[in-house]
Amino acid sequence: MNSIKSVVCILCLWMNLPLYAADTQSPFHIYMVVWRGETEVDVGFREYFKNNRIPVTFTLKDMDRDSSKFPEVIAEIKRVKPDLVYAVSTPVTLGLVGKEKDLKANPEKYITEIPVVFTLVTDAVSSGIVSNNASSQRNVTGTSHVAPLETQLNALLSYKPFKRLGVIYNEKEQNSVIITQELQTQAQKLGFELVAMTVPLDAAGQPIPELLPDLVEKIARANVDYLYMGPDSFVAGANADVLTRTALLYQLPTFTATEISIRKSDAMIGLVSGYYSLGQFTAYKAEQILVEKKAPQEIPIETLKRFSFIINMKVALALKVYPPLPVVQFAEVINVPNKIAQP
């Protein structure tokens, strides 16, 4: 028996199907691979097919943040031959399709003949997945959830100017390393100081979550103006609660690049992609491949056209870091205390 836990979800939506689906002999089969459980991105992805009456069978694999499982998952994908593979996160996408430069040396190691659509990939070019977002030149396309870094920093400056920015990142995640390097470049360009700290690794080479509170304390004592939470699945995903709550204890405002860290945890502000909308957008790209028969390399890799500036008012009030009125007028304000919300 396959040691990886499988969840098979079948959506056979045959009633009132549009004409293009009526010609389909059987539902499309999409093999979903997630890194650390499902999110609203995956909900949006699946519901797109339901809402558009496209018959689909989904197979879900949760990697549970264990990259050693990739050979087994890839072997299963090649055996079952789904119509499309849906890959969530930079680690999953790299594990399934590899870096572009590695394919010639060892193509059998990766998924090459089955179309792959990815999402929650910070930067497909910098990660080496593709060399050009306009056309992957591979059997791959997808979406990114992260606003351009300069745009994020400008949003942060619009809330409150800063001179020192802190970041805690997991060096085992390539996307996190890339973002930290880009932050250093922006620090030189915009004239602020970056205080960067990596999460220590255990003997097995895995980041140690128990040390995150100590790192937040060190960052706070470095007198940074904000703690930046990038698209890091370990820091800003699995351990977002610990990070943001500890930051609150040290009166440290947090800025996040991902929606989950502010809606589900206690980040103060963020410029983010809506996860559900991102899943729908990714599903649209999958539809182009499955229904319209477009090749993945014909479909550009994109972000959503608009991002949401979110203010967690409960946290802002607790830290006494109040948003400027012009920002409030265009931002989405969440967790507003009843006394303030009442007219």
CSV table of C-alpha atoms in Angstrom, one decimal:
chain,number,residue,atom,x,y,z
A,1,MET,CA,0.0,0.0,0.0
A,2,ASN,CA,1.2,3.4,-0.8
A,3,SER,CA,2.6,4.9,2.4
A,4,ILE,CA,1.5,8.4,1.5
A,5,LYS,CA,-2.0,9.2,2.6
A,6,SER,CA,-4.4,9.6,-0.4
A,7,VAL,CA,-7.7,11.4,-0.5
A,8,VAL,CA,-9.7,10.9,-3.6
A,9,CYS,CA,-12.5,13.4,-4.2
A,10,ILE,CA,-14.9,12.8,-7.1
A,11,LEU,CA,-17.0,15.5,-8.6
A,12,CYS,CA,-19.1,14.2,-11.4
A,13,LEU,CA,-21.2,17.1,-12.5
A,14,TRP,CA,-23.1,15.7,-15.4
A,15,MET,CA,-26.3,17.7,-15.1
A,16,ASN,CA,-26.7,20.8,-17.2
A,17,LEU,CA,-23.2,20.6,-18.6
A,18,PRO,CA,-22.0,23.1,-21.2
A,19,LEU,CA,-21.6,21.7,-24.7
A,20,TYR,CA,-17.8,21.4,-24.5
A,21,ALA,CA,-18.1,19.0,-21.5
A,22,ALA,CA,-20.8,16.9,-23.1
A,23,ASP,CA,-18.3,15.5,-25.6
A,24,THR,CA,-16.0,14.3,-22.7
A,25,GLN,CA,-16.2,10.5,-22.3
A,26,SER,CA,-15.1,10.7,-18.6
A,27,PRO,CA,-14.2,13.3,-16.1
A,28,PHE,CA,-10.8,15.0,-16.3
A,29,HIS,CA,-8.4,13.6,-13.7
A,30,ILE,CA,-6.4,16.3,-11.8
A,31,TYR,CA,-3.7,15.1,-9.4
A,32,MET,CA,-3.3,17.7,-6.6
A,33,VAL,CA,0.0,17.8,-4.6
A,34,VAL,CA,0.1,20.2,-1.6
A,35,TRP,CA,3.0,20.9,0.7
A,36,ARG,CA,1.4,21.2,4.2
A,37,GLY,CA,-2.4,20.6,4.0
A,38,GLU,CA,-5.1,22.4,2.0
A,39,THR,CA,-5.8,26.1,2.0
A,40,GLU,CA,-8.4,28.4,0.5
A,41,VAL,CA,-6.4,28.3,-2.7
A,42,ASP,CA,-7.3,24.7,-3.1
A,43,VAL,CA,-10.9,25.3,-2.3
A,44,GLY,CA,-11.1,28.0,-4.9
A,45,PHE,CA,-9.4,25.7,-7.4
A,46,ARG,CA,-11.8,22.9,-7.0
A,47,GLU,CA,-14.9,25.1,-6.8
A,48,TYR,CA,-14.0,26.7,-10.1
A,49,PHE,CA,-14.7,23.4,-11.9
A,50,LYS,CA,-17.9,22.8,-9.9
A,51,ASN,CA,-19.2,26.3,-10.6
A,52,ASN,CA,-18.4,26.0,-14.3
A,53,ARG,CA,-19.8,22.5,-14.6
A,54,ILE,CA,-16.6,20.9,-15.7
A,55,PRO,CA,-16.5,17.2,-14.7
A,56,VAL,CA,-13.3,16.5,-12.7
A,57,THR,CA,-11.9,13.8,-10.5
A,58,PHE,CA,-9.4,15.0,-8.0
A,59,THR,CA,-6.7,13.0,-6.3
A,60,LEU,CA,-5.0,14.8,-3.4
A,61,LYS,CA,-1.5,14.1,-2.0
A,62,ASP,CA,-0.3,16.0,1.1
A,63,MET,CA,3.5,16.0,1.2
A,64,ASP,CA,3.4,17.0,4.9
A,65,ARG,CA,6.6,19.1,4.3
A,66,ASP,CA,8.6,15.9,3.6
A,67,SER,CA,10.6,16.2,0.4
A,68,SER,CA,11.8,12.6,0.6
A,69,LYS,CA,8.4,11.5,-0.6
A,70,PHE,CA,8.8,13.1,-4.1
A,71,PRO,CA,10.2,10.0,-5.9
A,72,GLU,CA,7.2,7.9,-4.7
A,73,VAL,CA,4.7,10.6,-5.7
A,74,ILE,CA,6.3,11.1,-9.1
A,75,ALA,CA,6.2,7.3,-9.7
A,76,GLU,CA,2.5,7.2,-8.8
A,77,ILE,CA,1.7,10.2,-11.1
A,78,LYS,CA,3.5,8.5,-14.0
A,79,ARG,CA,1.6,5.3,-13.3
A,80,VAL,CA,-1.9,6.7,-13.1
A,81,LYS,CA,-1.3,9.3,-15.9
A,82,PRO,CA,-3.7,12.1,-14.8
A,83,ASP,CA,-4.8,14.7,-17.3
A,84,LEU,CA,-3.1,17.4,-15.3
A,85,VAL,CA,-1.0,17.9,-12.2
A,86,TYR,CA,-1.7,20.8,-9.8
A,87,ALA,CA,1.3,21.7,-7.7
A,88,VAL,CA,1.0,24.0,-4.6
A,89,SER,CA,4.1,25.9,-3.4
A,90,THR,CA,7.7,26.4,-4.6
A,91,PRO,CA,9.0,23.2,-2.9
A,92,VAL,CA,6.3,21.1,-4.4
A,93,THR,CA,6.8,22.5,-7.9
A,94,LEU,CA,10.5,22.1,-7.8
A,95,GLY,CA,10.1,18.6,-6.4
A,96,LEU,CA,7.8,17.6,-9.3
A,97,VAL,CA,9.2,19.4,-12.3
A,98,GLY,CA,12.7,20.4,-11.2
A,99,LYS,CA,14.7,23.3,-12.3
A,100,GLU,CA,14.8,24.0,-16.0
A,101,LYS,CA,18.6,23.6,-16.2
A,102,ASP,CA,18.4,20.1,-14.6
A,103,LEU,CA,16.1,18.5,-17.1
A,104,LYS,CA,18.6,17.6,-19.8
A,105,ALA,CA,20.8,15.7,-17.3
A,106,ASN,CA,18.0,13.7,-15.6
A,107,PRO,CA,14.6,14.2,-17.2
A,108,GLU,CA,13.2,10.9,-16.0
A,109,LYS,CA,13.5,12.2,-12.4
A,110,TYR,CA,10.6,14.7,-13.0
A,111,ILE,CA,7.2,15.1,-14.5
A,112,THR,CA,7.7,16.2,-18.1
A,113,GLU,CA,5.0,14.6,-20.2
A,114,ILE,CA,1.9,15.5,-18.1
A,115,PRO,CA,0.9,19.2,-18.0
A,116,VAL,CA,1.6,20.9,-14.6
A,117,VAL,CA,-0.1,24.0,-13.3
A,118,PHE,CA,1.4,25.4,-10.1
A,119,THR,CA,0.4,28.1,-7.6
A,120,LEU,CA,1.8,29.7,-4.4
A,121,VAL,CA,5.1,29.9,-6.2
A,122,THR,CA,6.9,33.1,-5.1
A,123,ASP,CA,9.1,33.6,-8.2
A,124,ALA,CA,9.2,30.9,-10.9
A,125,VAL,CA,12.1,32.6,-12.7
A,126,SER,CA,14.3,33.2,-9.7
A,127,SER,CA,13.6,29.7,-8.4
A,128,GLY,CA,14.8,28.3,-11.7
A,129,ILE,CA,11.6,26.6,-12.7
A,130,VAL,CA,11.3,28.7,-15.9
A,131,SER,CA,13.5,31.3,-17.5
A,132,ASN,CA,10.6,33.5,-18.7
A,133,ASN,CA,7.1,34.1,-17.3
A,134,ALA,CA,5.6,34.9,-20.7
A,135,SER,CA,6.3,31.4,-21.9
A,136,SER,CA,7.8,28.6,-19.8
A,137,GLN,CA,9.0,26.7,-22.8
A,138,ARG,CA,8.0,23.7,-20.8
A,139,ASN,CA,4.9,21.6,-20.0
A,140,VAL,CA,4.3,24.0,-17.1
A,141,THR,CA,2.5,27.2,-16.2
A,142,GLY,CA,0.9,28.7,-13.1
A,143,THR,CA,0.4,31.6,-10.8
A,144,SER,CA,2.3,33.5,-8.1
A,145,HIS,CA,0.6,34.9,-5.0
A,146,VAL,CA,3.2,37.6,-4.1
A,147,ALA,CA,3.1,41.2,-5.1
A,148,PRO,CA,6.4,42.7,-6.4
A,149,LEU,CA,8.7,43.3,-3.5
A,150,GLU,CA,9.1,47.0,-4.2
A,151,THR,CA,5.3,47.3,-4.3
A,152,GLN,CA,5.1,45.6,-0.9
A,153,LEU,CA,7.7,48.0,0.6
A,154,ASN,CA,5.9,51.0,-0.8
A,155,ALA,CA,2.7,49.8,0.8
A,156,LEU,CA,4.6,49.5,4.1
A,157,LEU,CA,6.0,53.0,3.8
A,158,SER,CA,2.5,54.4,3.2
A,159,TYR,CA,1.5,53.1,6.6
A,160,LYS,CA,4.5,54.2,8.5
A,161,PRO,CA,8.0,55.1,7.4
A,162,PHE,CA,10.8,52.8,8.6
A,163,LYS,CA,14.6,52.8,8.9
A,164,ARG,CA,15.1,49.2,10.0
A,165,LEU,CA,13.3,46.1,8.8
A,166,GLY,CA,13.6,42.6,10.4
A,167,VAL,CA,13.1,39.3,8.7
A,168,ILE,CA,13.2,35.7,9.9
A,169,TYR,CA,13.5,33.1,7.2
A,170,ASN,CA,13.9,29.4,6.6
A,171,GLU,CA,17.1,28.8,4.6
A,172,LYS,CA,15.8,25.4,3.5
A,173,GLU,CA,13.1,27.1,1.3
A,174,GLN,CA,14.6,28.6,-1.8
A,175,ASN,CA,11.9,31.1,-2.2
A,176,SER,CA,12.6,32.5,1.2
A,177,VAL,CA,16.3,32.8,0.5
A,178,ILE,CA,15.5,34.6,-2.8
A,179,ILE,CA,13.1,37.1,-1.0
A,180,THR,CA,15.7,37.8,1.6
A,181,GLN,CA,18.3,38.6,-1.1
A,182,GLU,CA,15.8,40.9,-2.8
A,183,LEU,CA,15.1,42.6,0.5
A,184,GLN,CA,18.8,43.3,0.8
A,185,THR,CA,18.9,44.8,-2.7
A,186,GLN,CA,15.8,47.0,-1.9
A,187,ALA,CA,17.5,48.1,1.4
A,188,GLN,CA,20.3,49.6,-0.5
A,189,LYS,CA,18.0,51.1,-3.0
A,190,LEU,CA,15.5,52.6,-0.5
A,191,GLY,CA,18.0,53.4,2.2
A,192,PHE,CA,16.9,51.2,5.1
A,193,GLU,CA,18.8,48.6,7.1
A,194,LEU,CA,17.8,45.0,6.9
A,195,VAL,CA,18.2,42.7,10.0
A,196,ALA,CA,18.0,39.1,8.7
A,197,MET,CA,18.1,36.0,10.8
A,198,THR,CA,17.8,32.3,9.7
A,199,VAL,CA,16.0,29.7,11.7
A,200,PRO,CA,18.6,27.2,13.2
A,201,LEU,CA,18.4,23.6,11.9
A,202,ASP,CA,18.4,20.4,13.8
A,203,ALA,CA,20.7,17.4,13.2
A,204,ALA,CA,18.4,16.2,10.4
A,205,GLY,CA,18.7,19.6,8.7
A,206,GLN,CA,15.2,20.7,9.5
A,207,PRO,CA,14.3,24.2,11.0
A,208,ILE,CA,13.6,24.2,14.7
A,209,PRO,CA,10.2,25.8,15.4
A,210,GLU,CA,10.8,26.0,19.2
A,211,LEU,CA,13.5,28.6,18.5
A,212,LEU,CA,11.2,31.1,16.8
A,213,PRO,CA,10.3,33.0,19.9
A,214,ASP,CA,14.0,33.6,20.7
A,215,LEU,CA,14.6,34.9,17.2
A,216,VAL,CA,11.6,37.3,17.5
A,217,GLU,CA,13.1,38.6,20.7
A,218,LYS,CA,16.5,39.1,19.1
A,219,ILE,CA,14.9,40.9,16.2
A,220,ALA,CA,12.9,43.1,18.5
A,221,ARG,CA,16.0,44.0,20.6
A,222,ALA,CA,17.6,45.1,17.3
A,223,ASN,CA,15.1,47.9,17.3
A,224,VAL,CA,13.6,47.2,14.0
A,225,ASP,CA,10.5,49.1,13.0
A,226,TYR,CA,8.7,46.1,11.4
A,227,LEU,CA,9.1,42.4,11.2
A,228,TYR,CA,8.6,41.3,7.6
A,229,MET,CA,6.9,37.9,7.0
A,230,GLY,CA,7.6,36.7,3.5
A,231,PRO,CA,6.0,33.8,1.6
A,232,ASP,CA,7.8,31.3,3.8
A,233,SER,CA,5.7,28.2,4.4
A,234,PHE,CA,7.6,27.4,7.7
A,235,VAL,CA,7.8,30.9,9.2
A,236,ALA,CA,4.7,32.6,7.8
A,237,GLY,CA,2.6,29.4,7.3
A,238,ALA,CA,3.0,26.6,9.8
A,239,ASN,CA,4.3,28.9,12.6
A,240,ALA,CA,2.6,32.1,11.8
A,241,ASP,CA,0.7,32.0,15.1
A,242,VAL,CA,3.8,31.7,17.2
A,243,LEU,CA,5.6,34.4,15.2
A,244,THR,CA,2.9,37.0,15.3
A,245,ARG,CA,1.9,36.4,18.9
A,246,THR,CA,5.5,36.7,20.1
A,247,ALA,CA,5.9,39.8,18.0
A,248,LEU,CA,2.9,41.3,19.9
A,249,LEU,CA,4.5,40.5,23.2
A,250,TYR,CA,7.5,42.6,22.1
A,251,GLN,CA,5.4,45.4,20.7
A,252,LEU,CA,6.7,44.6,17.2
A,253,PRO,CA,4.5,45.4,14.2
A,254,THR,CA,4.4,42.7,11.5
A,255,PHE,CA,3.9,43.0,7.7
A,256,THR,CA,3.0,40.0,5.7
A,257,ALA,CA,3.1,39.1,2.0
A,258,THR,CA,0.5,36.2,2.4
A,259,GLU,CA,-3.1,36.3,3.3
A,260,ILE,CA,-3.2,33.4,5.8
A,261,SER,CA,-0.8,35.2,8.2
A,262,ILE,CA,-3.2,38.1,8.7
A,263,ARG,CA,-6.6,36.5,8.4
A,264,LYS,CA,-5.7,33.4,10.5
A,265,SER,CA,-2.9,34.8,12.7
A,266,ASP,CA,-2.0,38.2,14.2
A,267,ALA,CA,0.0,40.0,11.5
A,268,MET,CA,-0.8,43.7,11.6
A,269,ILE,CA,-0.8,44.7,7.9
A,270,GLY,CA,-0.3,43.0,4.6
A,271,LEU,CA,-0.3,43.4,0.9
A,272,VAL,CA,-1.7,40.0,-0.3
A,273,SER,CA,-3.4,38.0,-2.9
A,274,GLY,CA,-6.8,36.6,-2.0
A,275,TYR,CA,-6.2,32.8,-1.7
A,276,TYR,CA,-9.6,31.8,-3.0
A,277,SER,CA,-9.4,34.1,-6.0
A,278,LEU,CA,-5.9,32.8,-6.7
A,279,GLY,CA,-7.2,29.3,-6.7
A,280,GLN,CA,-9.9,30.3,-9.2
A,281,PHE,CA,-7.4,32.0,-11.4
A,282,THR,CA,-5.1,28.9,-11.3
A,283,ALA,CA,-8.1,26.7,-12.2
A,284,TYR,CA,-8.8,29.0,-15.2
A,285,LYS,CA,-5.4,28.2,-16.5
A,286,ALA,CA,-6.0,24.5,-16.0
A,287,GLU,CA,-9.3,24.9,-17.9
A,288,GLN,CA,-7.4,26.4,-20.8
A,289,ILE,CA,-5.2,23.3,-20.9
A,290,LEU,CA,-7.9,20.7,-20.4
A,291,VAL,CA,-10.9,22.1,-22.2
A,292,GLU,CA,-9.4,24.6,-24.7
A,293,LYS,CA,-6.4,22.2,-25.4
A,294,LYS,CA,-3.8,24.9,-25.1
A,295,ALA,CA,-0.2,23.9,-24.4
A,296,PRO,CA,1.0,25.2,-21.0
A,297,GLN,CA,3.9,27.1,-22.6
A,298,GLU,CA,1.3,29.1,-24.4
A,299,ILE,CA,-0.2,30.3,-21.1
A,300,PRO,CA,1.8,33.0,-19.2
A,301,ILE,CA,2.7,32.7,-15.6
A,302,GLU,CA,0.9,35.5,-13.7
A,303,THR,CA,-0.2,37.1,-10.5
A,304,LEU,CA,-3.6,38.4,-9.8
A,305,LYS,CA,-4.1,41.8,-11.3
A,306,ARG,CA,-5.0,43.4,-8.0
A,307,PHE,CA,-3.8,42.9,-4.4
A,308,SER,CA,-5.5,43.6,-1.1
A,309,PHE,CA,-4.0,45.9,1.5
A,310,ILE,CA,-5.3,44.5,4.8
A,311,ILE,CA,-5.1,46.1,8.2
A,312,ASN,CA,-5.7,44.0,11.3
A,313,MET,CA,-7.2,46.7,13.5
A,314,LYS,CA,-7.1,44.6,16.6
A,315,VAL,CA,-3.4,44.3,16.4
A,316,ALA,CA,-2.8,47.9,15.3
A,317,LEU,CA,-4.8,49.1,18.4
A,318,ALA,CA,-2.9,46.8,20.7
A,319,LEU,CA,0.4,48.1,19.4
A,320,LYS,CA,-0.8,51.7,19.2
A,321,VAL,CA,0.4,51.9,15.6
A,322,TYR,CA,-2.6,53.6,14.1
A,323,PRO,CA,-3.2,53.6,10.3
A,324,PRO,CA,-3.2,56.9,8.4
A,325,LEU,CA,-6.6,58.0,7.2
A,326,PRO,CA,-5.7,57.9,3.5
A,327,VAL,CA,-4.6,54.3,4.0
A,328,VAL,CA,-7.8,53.3,5.8
A,329,GLN,CA,-9.8,54.7,2.9
A,330,PHE,CA,-8.5,52.2,0.4
A,331,ALA,CA,-7.5,49.3,2.7
A,332,GLU,CA,-9.6,46.3,3.9
A,333,VAL,CA,-9.8,46.7,7.7
A,334,ILE,CA,-10.5,43.5,9.6
A,335,ASN,CA,-11.0,42.6,13.3
A,336,VAL,CA,-12.5,46.0,14.2
A,337,PRO,CA,-13.6,46.2,17.8
A,338,ASN,CA,-17.3,46.6,18.3
A,339,LYS,CA,-17.0,50.0,20.0
A,340,ILE,CA,-15.1,51.4,16.9
A,341,ALA,CA,-17.3,49.6,14.4
A,342,GLN,CA,-20.6,51.1,15.9
A,343,PRO,CA,-21.7,54.4,14.2
